[in-house]
C-alpha atoms as a printed R data frame, in Angstrom:
   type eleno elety resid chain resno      x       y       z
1  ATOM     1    CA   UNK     A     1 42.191  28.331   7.426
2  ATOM     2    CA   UNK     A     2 40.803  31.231   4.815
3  ATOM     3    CA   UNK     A     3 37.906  30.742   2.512
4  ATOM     4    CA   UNK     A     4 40.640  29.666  -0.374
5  ATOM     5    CA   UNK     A     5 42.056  26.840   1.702
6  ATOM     6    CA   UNK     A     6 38.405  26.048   2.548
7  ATOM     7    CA   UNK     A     7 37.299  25.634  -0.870
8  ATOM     8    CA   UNK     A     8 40.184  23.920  -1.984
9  ATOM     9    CA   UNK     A     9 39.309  21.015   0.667
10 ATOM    10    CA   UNK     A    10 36.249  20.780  -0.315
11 ATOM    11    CA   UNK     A    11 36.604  20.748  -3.165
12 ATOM    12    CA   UNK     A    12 39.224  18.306  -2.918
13 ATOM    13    CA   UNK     A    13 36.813  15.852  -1.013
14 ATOM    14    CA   UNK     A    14 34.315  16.094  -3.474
15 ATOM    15    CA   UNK     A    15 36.518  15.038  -6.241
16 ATOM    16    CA   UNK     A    16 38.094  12.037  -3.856
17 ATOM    17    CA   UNK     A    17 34.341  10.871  -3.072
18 ATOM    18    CA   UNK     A    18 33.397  11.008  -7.013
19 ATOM    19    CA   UNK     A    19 36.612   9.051  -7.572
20 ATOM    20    CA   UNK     A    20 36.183   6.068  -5.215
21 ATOM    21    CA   UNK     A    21 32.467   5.712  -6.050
22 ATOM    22    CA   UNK     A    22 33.605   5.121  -9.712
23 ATOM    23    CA   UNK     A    23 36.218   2.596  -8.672
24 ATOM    24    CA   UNK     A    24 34.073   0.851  -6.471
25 ATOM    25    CA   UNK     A    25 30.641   0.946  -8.102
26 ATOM    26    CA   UNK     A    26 31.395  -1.439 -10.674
27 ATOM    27    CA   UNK     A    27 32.464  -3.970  -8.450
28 ATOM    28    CA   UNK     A    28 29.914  -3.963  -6.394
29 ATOM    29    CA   UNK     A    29 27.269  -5.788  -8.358
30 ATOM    30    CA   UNK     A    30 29.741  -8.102  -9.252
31 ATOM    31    CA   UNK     A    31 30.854  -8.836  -5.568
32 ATOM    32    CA   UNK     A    32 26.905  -9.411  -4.816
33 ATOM    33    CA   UNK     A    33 26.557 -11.326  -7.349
34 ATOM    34    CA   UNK     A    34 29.420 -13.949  -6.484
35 ATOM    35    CA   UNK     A    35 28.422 -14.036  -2.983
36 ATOM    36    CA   UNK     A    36 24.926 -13.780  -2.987
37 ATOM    37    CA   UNK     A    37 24.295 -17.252  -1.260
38 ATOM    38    CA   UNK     A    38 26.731 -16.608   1.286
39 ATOM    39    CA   UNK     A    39 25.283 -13.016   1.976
40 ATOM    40    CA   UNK     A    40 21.500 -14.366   1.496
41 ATOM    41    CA   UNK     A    41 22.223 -16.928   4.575
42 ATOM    42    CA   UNK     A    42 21.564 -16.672   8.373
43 ATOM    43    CA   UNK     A    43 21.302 -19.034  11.209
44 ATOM    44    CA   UNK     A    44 18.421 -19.544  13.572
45 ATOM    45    CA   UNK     A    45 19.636 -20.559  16.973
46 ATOM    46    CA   UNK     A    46 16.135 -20.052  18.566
47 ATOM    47    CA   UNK     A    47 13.004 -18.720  17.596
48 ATOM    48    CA   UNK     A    48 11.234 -17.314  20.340
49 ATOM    49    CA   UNK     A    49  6.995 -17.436  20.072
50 ATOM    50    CA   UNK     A    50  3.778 -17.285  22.592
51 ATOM    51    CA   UNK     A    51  2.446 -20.878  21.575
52 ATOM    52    CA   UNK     A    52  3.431 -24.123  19.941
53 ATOM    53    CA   UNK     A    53  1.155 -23.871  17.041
54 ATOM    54    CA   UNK     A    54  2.575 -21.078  15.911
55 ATOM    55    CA   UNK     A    55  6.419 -22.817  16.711
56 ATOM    56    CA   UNK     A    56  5.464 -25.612  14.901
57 ATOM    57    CA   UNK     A    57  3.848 -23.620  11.274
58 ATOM    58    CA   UNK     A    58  6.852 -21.939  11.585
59 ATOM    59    CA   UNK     A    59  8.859 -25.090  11.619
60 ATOM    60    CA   UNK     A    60  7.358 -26.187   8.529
61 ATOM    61    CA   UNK     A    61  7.421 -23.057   6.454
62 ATOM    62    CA   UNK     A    62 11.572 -22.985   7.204
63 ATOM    63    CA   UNK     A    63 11.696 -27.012   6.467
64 ATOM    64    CA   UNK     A    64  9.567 -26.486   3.030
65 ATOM    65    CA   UNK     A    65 12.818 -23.745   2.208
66 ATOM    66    CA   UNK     A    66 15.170 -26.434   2.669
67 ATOM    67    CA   UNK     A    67 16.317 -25.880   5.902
68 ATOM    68    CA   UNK     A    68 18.461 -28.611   7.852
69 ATOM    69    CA   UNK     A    69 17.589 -29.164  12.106
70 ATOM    70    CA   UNK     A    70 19.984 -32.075  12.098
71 ATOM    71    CA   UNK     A    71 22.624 -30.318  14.440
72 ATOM    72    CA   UNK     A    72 20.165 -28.929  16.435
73 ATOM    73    CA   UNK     A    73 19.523 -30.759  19.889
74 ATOM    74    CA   UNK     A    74 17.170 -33.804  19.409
75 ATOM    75    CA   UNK     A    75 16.598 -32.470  15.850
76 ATOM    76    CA   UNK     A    76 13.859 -29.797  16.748
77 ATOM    77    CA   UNK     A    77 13.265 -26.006  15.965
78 ATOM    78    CA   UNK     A    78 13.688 -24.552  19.583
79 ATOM    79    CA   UNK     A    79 10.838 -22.606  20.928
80 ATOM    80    CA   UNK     A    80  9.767 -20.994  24.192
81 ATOM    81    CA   UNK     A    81  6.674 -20.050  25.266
82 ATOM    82    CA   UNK     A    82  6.806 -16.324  26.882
């Protein structure tokens, strides 16, 4: 490859990098903004601490967000002391 054909590629990536960030910047924010609540969510499984005080403010700070133990197993926040 000479320094033409070089230039030329980069060049040419450049332009193709420019290109897709104006098709896809636009969309972007609106994407986020339809699927915010699905992107905003996760699942605790377990939450892993040194003492049940601390399991059990932590408990109460995720119930006071709205948060739903009812399929978890006898309808507890899990915890394990280390």
């Amino acid at each position: 490859m000479n320094f033409a054909d070089f230039s030329a590629s980069v060049a040419f990536r450049l332009k193709l990098d420019r290109l897709k960030a104006q098709v896809r910047e636009p969309k972007l924010d609106e994407y986020f903004t339809q699927n915010q609540r699905l992107l905003e969510q996760f699942v605790f499984s377990r939450m892993v601490v040194d003492n049940s005080n601390l399991a059990q403010d932590l408990r109460q700070q995720v119930e006071q967000n709205g948060a739903d133990f009812t399929n978890s197993p006898n309808n507890t926040l899990l915890w394990m002391m280390l």
